[in-house]
Tab-separated table of N, CA and C in Angstrom:
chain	number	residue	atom	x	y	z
A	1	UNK	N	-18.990	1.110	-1.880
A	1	UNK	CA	-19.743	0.749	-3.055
A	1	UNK	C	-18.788	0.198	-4.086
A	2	UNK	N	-19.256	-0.721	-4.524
A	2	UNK	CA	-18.479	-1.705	-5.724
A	2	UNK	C	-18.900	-1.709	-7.055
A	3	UNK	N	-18.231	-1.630	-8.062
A	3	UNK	CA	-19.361	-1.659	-9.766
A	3	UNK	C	-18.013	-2.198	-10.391
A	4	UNK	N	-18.405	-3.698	-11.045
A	4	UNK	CA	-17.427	-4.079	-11.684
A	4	UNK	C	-17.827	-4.190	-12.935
A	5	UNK	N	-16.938	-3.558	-13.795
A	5	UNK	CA	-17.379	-3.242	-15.757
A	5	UNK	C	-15.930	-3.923	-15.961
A	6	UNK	N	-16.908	-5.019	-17.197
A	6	UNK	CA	-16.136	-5.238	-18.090
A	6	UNK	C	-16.429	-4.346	-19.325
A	7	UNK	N	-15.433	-3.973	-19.842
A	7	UNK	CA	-15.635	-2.644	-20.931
A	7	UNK	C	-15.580	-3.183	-22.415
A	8	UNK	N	-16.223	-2.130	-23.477
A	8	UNK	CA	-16.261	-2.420	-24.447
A	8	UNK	C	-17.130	-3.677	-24.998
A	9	UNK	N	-18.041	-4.009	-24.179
A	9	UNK	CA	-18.841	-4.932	-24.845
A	9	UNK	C	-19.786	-4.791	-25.700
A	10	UNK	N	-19.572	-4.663	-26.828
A	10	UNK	CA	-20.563	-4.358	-28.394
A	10	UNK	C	-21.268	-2.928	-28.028
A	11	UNK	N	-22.659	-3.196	-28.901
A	11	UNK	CA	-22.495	-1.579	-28.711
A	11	UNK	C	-21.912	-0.706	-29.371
A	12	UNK	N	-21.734	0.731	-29.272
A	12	UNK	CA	-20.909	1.515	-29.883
A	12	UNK	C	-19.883	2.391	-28.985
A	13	UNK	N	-19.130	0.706	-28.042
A	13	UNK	CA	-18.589	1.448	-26.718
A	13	UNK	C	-16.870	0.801	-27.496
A	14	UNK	N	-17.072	0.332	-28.870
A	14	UNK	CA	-15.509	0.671	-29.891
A	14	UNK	C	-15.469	-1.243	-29.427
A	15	UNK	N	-14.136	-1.531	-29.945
A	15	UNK	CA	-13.637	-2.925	-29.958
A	15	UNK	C	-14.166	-3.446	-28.406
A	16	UNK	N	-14.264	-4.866	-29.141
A	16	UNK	CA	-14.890	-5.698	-27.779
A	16	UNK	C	-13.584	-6.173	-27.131
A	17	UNK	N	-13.239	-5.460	-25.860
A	17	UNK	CA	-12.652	-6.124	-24.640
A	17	UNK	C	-12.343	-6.464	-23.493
A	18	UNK	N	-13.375	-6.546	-23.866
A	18	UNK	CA	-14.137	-7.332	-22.185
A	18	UNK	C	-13.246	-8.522	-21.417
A	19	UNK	N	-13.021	-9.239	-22.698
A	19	UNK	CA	-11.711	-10.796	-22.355
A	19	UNK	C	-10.683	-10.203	-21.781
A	20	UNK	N	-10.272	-9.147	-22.238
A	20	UNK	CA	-8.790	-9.010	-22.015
A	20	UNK	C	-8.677	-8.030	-20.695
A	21	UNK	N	-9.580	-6.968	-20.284
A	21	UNK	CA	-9.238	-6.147	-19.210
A	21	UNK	C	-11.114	-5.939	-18.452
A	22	UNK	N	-10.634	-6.148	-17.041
A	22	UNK	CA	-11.781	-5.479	-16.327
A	22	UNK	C	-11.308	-4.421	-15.265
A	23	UNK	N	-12.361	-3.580	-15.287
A	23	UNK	CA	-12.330	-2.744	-14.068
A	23	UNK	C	-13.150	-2.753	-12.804
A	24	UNK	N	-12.595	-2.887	-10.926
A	24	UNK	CA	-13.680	-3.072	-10.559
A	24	UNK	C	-13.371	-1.218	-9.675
A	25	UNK	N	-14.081	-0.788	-9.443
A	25	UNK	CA	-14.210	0.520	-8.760
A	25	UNK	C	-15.094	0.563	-7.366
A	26	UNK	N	-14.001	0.662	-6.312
A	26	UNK	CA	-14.396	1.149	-5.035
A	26	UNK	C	-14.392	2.011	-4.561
A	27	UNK	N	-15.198	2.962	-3.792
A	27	UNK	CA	-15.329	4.003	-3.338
A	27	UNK	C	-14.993	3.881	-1.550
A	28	UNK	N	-14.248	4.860	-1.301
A	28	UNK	CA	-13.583	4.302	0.513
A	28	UNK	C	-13.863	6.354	0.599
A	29	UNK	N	-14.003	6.371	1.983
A	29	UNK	CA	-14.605	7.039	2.375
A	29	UNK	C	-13.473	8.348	2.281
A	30	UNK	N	-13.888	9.339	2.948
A	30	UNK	CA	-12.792	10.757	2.768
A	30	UNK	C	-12.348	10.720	1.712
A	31	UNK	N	-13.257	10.921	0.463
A	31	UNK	CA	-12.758	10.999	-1.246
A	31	UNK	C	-11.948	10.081	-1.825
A	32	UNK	N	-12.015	8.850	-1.464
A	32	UNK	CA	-10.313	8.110	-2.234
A	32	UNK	C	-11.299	6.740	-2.508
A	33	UNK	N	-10.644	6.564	-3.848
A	33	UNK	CA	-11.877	5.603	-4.735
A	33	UNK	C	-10.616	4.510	-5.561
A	34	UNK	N	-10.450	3.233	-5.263
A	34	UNK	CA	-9.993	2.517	-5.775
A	34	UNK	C	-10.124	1.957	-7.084
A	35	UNK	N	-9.381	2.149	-8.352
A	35	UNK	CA	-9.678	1.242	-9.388
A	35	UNK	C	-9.116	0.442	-9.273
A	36	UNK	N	-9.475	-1.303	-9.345
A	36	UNK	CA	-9.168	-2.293	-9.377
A	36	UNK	C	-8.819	-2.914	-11.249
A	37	UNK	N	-7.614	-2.589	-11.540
A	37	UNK	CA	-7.228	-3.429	-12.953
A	37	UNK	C	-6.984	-5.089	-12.913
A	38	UNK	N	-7.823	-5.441	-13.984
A	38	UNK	CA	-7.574	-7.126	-14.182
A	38	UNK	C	-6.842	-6.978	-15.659
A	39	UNK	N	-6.141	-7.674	-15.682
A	39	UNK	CA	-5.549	-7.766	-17.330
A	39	UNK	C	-4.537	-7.534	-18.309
A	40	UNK	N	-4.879	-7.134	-19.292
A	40	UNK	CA	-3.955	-6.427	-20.239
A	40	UNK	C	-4.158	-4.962	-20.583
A	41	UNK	N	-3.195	-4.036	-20.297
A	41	UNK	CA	-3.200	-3.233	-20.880
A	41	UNK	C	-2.146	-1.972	-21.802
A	42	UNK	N	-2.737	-2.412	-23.100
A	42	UNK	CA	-1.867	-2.445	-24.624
A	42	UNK	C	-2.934	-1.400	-25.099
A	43	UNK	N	-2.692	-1.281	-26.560
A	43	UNK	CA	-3.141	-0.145	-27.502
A	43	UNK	C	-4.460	-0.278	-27.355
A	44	UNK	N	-5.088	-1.457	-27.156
A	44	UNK	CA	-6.774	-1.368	-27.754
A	44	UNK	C	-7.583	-1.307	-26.052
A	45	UNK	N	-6.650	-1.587	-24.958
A	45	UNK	CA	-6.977	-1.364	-23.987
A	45	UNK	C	-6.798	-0.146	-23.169
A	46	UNK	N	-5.728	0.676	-23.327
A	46	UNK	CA	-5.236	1.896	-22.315
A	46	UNK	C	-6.487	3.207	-22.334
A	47	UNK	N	-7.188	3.112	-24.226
A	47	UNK	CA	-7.579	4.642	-23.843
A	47	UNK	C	-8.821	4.035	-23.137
A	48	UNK	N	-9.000	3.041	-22.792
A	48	UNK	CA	-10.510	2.199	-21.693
A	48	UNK	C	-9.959	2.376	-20.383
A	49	UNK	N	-8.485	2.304	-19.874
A	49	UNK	CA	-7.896	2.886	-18.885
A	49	UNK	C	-7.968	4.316	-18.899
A	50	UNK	N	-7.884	5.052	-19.410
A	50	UNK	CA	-7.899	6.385	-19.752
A	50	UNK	C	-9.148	6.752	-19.258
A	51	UNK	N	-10.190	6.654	-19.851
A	51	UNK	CA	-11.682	6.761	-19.642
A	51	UNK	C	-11.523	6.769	-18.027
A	52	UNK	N	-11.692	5.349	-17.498
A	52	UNK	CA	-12.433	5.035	-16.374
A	52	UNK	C	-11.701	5.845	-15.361
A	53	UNK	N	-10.360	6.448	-15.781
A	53	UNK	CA	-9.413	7.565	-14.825
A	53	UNK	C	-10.159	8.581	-14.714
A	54	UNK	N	-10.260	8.804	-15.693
A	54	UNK	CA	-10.916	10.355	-16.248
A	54	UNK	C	-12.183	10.888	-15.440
A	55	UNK	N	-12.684	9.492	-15.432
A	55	UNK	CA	-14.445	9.470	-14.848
A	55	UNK	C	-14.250	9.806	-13.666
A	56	UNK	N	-12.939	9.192	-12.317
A	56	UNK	CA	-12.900	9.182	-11.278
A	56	UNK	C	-12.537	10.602	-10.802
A	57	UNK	N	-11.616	11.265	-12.083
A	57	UNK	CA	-11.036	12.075	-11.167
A	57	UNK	C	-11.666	13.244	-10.324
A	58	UNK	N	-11.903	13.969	-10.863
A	58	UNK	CA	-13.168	14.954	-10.904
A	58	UNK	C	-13.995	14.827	-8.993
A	59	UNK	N	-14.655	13.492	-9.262
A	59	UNK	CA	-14.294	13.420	-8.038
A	59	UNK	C	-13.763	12.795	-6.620
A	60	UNK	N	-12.960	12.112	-6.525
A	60	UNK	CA	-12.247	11.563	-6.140
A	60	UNK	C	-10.632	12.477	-5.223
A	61	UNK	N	-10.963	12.651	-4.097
A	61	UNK	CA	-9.213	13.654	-3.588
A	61	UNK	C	-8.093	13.139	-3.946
A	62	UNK	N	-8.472	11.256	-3.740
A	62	UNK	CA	-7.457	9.944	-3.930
A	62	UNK	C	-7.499	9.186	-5.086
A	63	UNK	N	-6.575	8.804	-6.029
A	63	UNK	CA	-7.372	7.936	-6.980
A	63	UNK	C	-5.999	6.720	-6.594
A	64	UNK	N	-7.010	5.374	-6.213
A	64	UNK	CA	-5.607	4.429	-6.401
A	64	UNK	C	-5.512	3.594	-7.421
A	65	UNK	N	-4.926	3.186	-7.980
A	65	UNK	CA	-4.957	2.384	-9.304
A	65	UNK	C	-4.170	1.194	-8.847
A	66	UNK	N	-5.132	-0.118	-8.821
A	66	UNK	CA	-4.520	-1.310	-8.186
A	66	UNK	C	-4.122	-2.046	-9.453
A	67	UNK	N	-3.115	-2.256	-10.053
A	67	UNK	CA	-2.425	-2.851	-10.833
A	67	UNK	C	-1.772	-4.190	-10.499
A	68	UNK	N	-1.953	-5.028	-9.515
A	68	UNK	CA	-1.415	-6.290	-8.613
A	68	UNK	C	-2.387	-7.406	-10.032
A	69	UNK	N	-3.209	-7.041	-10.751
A	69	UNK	CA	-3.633	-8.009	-11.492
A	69	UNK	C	-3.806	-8.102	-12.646
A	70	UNK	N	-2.928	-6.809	-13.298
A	70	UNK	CA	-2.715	-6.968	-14.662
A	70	UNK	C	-1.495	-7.650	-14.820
A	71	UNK	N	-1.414	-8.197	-16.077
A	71	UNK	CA	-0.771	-9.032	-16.603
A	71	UNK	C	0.637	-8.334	-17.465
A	72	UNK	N	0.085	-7.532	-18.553
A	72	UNK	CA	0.668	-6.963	-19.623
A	72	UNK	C	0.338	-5.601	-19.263
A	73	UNK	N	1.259	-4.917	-19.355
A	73	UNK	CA	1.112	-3.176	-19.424
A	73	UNK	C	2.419	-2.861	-20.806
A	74	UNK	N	1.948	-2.257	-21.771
A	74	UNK	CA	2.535	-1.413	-22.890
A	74	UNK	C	2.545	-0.403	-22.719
A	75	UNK	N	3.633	-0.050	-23.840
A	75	UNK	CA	3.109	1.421	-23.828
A	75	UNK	C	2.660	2.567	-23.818
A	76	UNK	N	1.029	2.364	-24.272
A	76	UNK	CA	-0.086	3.147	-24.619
A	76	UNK	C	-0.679	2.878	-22.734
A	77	UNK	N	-0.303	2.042	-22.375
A	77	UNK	CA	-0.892	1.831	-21.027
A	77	UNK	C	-0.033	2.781	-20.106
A	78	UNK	N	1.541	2.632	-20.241
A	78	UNK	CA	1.727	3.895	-19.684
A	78	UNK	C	1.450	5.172	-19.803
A	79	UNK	N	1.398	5.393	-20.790
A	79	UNK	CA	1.033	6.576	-21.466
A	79	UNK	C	0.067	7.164	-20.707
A	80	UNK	N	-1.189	6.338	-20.632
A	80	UNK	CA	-2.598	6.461	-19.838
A	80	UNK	C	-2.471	6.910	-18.914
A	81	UNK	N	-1.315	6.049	-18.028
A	81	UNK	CA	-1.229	6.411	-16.430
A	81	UNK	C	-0.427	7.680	-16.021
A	82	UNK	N	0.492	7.935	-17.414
A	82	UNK	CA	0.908	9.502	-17.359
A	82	UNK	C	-0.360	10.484	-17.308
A	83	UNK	N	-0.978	10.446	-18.365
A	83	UNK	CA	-1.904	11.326	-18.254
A	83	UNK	C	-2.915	11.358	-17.443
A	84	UNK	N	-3.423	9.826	-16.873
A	84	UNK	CA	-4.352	10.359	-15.294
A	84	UNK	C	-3.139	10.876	-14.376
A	85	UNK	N	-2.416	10.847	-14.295
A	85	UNK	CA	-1.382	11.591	-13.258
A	85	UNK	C	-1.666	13.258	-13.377
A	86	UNK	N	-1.073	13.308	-14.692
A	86	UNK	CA	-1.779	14.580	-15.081
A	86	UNK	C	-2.924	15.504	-14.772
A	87	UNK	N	-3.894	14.425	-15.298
A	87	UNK	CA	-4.959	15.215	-15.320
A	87	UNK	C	-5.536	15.106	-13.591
A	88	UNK	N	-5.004	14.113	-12.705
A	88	UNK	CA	-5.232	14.249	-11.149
A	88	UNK	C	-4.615	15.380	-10.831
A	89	UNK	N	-3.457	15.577	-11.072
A	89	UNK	CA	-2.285	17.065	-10.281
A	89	UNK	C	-3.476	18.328	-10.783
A	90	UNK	N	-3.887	18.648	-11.959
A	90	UNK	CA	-4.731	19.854	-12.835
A	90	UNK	C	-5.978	19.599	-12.062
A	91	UNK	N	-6.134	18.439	-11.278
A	91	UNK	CA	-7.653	18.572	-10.906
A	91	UNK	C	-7.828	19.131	-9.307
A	92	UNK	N	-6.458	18.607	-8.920
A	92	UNK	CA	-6.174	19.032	-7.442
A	92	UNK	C	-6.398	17.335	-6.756
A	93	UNK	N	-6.616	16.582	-7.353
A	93	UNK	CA	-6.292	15.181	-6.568
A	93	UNK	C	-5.297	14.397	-6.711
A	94	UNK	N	-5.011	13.361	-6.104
A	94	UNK	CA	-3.789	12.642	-6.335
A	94	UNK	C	-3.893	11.216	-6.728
A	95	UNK	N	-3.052	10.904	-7.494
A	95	UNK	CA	-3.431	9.278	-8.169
A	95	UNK	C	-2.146	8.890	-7.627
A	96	UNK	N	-2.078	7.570	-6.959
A	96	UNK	CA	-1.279	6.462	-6.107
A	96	UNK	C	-1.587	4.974	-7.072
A	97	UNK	N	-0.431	4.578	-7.331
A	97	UNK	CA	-0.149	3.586	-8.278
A	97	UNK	C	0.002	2.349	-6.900
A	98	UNK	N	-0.624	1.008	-7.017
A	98	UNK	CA	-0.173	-0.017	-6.755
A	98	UNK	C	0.194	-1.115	-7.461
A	99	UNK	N	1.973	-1.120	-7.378
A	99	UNK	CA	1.940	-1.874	-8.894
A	99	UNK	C	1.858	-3.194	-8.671
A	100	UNK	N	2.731	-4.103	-7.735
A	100	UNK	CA	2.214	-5.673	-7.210
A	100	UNK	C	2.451	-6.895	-8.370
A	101	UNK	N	2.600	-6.405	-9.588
A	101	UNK	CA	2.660	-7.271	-10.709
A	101	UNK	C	4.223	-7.311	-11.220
A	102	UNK	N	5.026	-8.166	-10.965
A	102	UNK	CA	5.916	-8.047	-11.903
A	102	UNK	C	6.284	-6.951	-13.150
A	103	UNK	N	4.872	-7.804	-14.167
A	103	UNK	CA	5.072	-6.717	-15.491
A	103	UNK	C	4.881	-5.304	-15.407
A	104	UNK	N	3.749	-5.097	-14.307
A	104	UNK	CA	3.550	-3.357	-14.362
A	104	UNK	C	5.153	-2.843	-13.427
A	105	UNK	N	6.151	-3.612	-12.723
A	105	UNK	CA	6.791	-2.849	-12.108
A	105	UNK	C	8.061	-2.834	-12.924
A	106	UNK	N	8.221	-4.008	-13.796
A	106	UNK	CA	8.798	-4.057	-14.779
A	106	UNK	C	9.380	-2.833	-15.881
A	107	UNK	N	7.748	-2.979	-16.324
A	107	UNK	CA	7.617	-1.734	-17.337
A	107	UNK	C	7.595	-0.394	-16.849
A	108	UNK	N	7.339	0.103	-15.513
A	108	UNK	CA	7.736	1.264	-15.303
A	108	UNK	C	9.110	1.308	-14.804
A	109	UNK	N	9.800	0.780	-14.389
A	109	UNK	CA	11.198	0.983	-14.179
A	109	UNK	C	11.993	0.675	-15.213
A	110	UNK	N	11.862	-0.073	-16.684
A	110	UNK	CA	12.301	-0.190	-17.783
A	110	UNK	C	12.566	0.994	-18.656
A	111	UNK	N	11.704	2.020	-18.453
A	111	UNK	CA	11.063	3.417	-18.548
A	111	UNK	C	11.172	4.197	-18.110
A	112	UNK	N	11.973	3.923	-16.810
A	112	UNK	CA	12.492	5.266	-15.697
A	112	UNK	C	11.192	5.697	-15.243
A	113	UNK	N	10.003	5.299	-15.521
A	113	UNK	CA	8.654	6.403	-14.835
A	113	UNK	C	8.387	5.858	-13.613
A	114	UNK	N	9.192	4.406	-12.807
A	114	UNK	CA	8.648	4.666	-11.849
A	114	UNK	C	8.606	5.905	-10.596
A	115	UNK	N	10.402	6.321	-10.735
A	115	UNK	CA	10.009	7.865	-9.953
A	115	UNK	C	9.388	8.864	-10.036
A	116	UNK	N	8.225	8.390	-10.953
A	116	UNK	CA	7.029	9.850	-11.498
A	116	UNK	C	5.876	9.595	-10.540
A	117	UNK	N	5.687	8.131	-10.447
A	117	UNK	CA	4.370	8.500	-9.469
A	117	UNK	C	4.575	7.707	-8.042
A	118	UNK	N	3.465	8.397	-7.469
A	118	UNK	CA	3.243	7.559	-5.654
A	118	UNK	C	2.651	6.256	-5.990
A	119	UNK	N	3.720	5.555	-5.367
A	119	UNK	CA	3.841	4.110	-5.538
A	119	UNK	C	3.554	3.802	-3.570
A	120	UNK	N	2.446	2.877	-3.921
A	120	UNK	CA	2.320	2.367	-2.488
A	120	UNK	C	2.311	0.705	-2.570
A	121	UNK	N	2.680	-0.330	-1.653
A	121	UNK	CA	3.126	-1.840	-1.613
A	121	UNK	C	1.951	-2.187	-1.808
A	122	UNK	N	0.656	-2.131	-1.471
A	122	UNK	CA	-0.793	-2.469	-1.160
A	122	UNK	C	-1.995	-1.748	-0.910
A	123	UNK	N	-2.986	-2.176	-1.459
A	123	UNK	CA	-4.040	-1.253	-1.574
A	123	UNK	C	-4.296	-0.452	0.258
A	124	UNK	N	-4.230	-1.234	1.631
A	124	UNK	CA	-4.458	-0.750	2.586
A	124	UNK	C	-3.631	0.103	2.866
A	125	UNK	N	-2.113	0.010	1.991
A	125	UNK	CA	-1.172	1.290	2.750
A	125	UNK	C	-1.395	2.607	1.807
A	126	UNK	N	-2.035	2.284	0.139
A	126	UNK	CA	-2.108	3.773	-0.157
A	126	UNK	C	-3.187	4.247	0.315
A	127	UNK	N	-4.390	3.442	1.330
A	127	UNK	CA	-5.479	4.270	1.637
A	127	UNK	C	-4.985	4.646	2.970
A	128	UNK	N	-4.284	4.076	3.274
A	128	UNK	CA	-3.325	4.885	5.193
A	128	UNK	C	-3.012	6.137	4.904
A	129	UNK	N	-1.898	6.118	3.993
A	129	UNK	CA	-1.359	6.949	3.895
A	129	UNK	C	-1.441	8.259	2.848
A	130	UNK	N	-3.263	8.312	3.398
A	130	UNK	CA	-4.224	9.190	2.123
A	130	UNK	C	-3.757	10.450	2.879
């Protein structure tokens, strides 16, 4: 199953940014549910990363976070991905980073955090090696 949100579109779902980041969310079988990131993600975007983590974890055994199509990752964006890490380990599931983008592999090794999380080359090897 597939549901692709662009977030924050008017409403009282906070700043419109829809332009700048989408999420698409797949569900793969034996608990492990792919978020697909398009974009940027900076201050007005991460706690919208934050959210859509949050939503998965709970239930989800696997969470992968495909990052191969964001553009920009800041700080507040790492930040995010610290704390779904977090809040996956407290939930009893595991979140697997695919970073694929320059900038996201950039910015976590700029940062030393890439040895914090499970880093897999491609979305088919972190669902192998669920």
């Amino acid at each position: 199953m597939s549901s692709e949100t662009p977030t924050g579109v008017g409403g009282d779902q906070g700043p419109d940014v829809g332009e700048v980041v989408r999420f698409e969310v797949v569900e793969h079988g034996d608990g492990a549910v792919v978020v697909h990131v398009h974009g940027e993600i900076d201050t007005m975007t991460a706690p919208v990363l934050s959210a859509r983590l949050a939503e998965r974890i709970g239930s989800a055994s696997l969470l992968v976070v495909d990052l191969t199509r964001v553009t920009f990752l800041g700080s507040a964006g790492l930040a995010a991905l610290v704390e779904g890490k977090e809040k996956a380990e407290n939930a009893g599931s595991r979140l697997r980073l695919v970073c694929g983008s320059h900038a996201v592999t950039r910015a976590l090794e700029a940062t030393n955090l890439m040895s914090l999380f499970d880093v897999a080359d491609g979305v088919p090897e972190a669902l192998r090696t669920a």
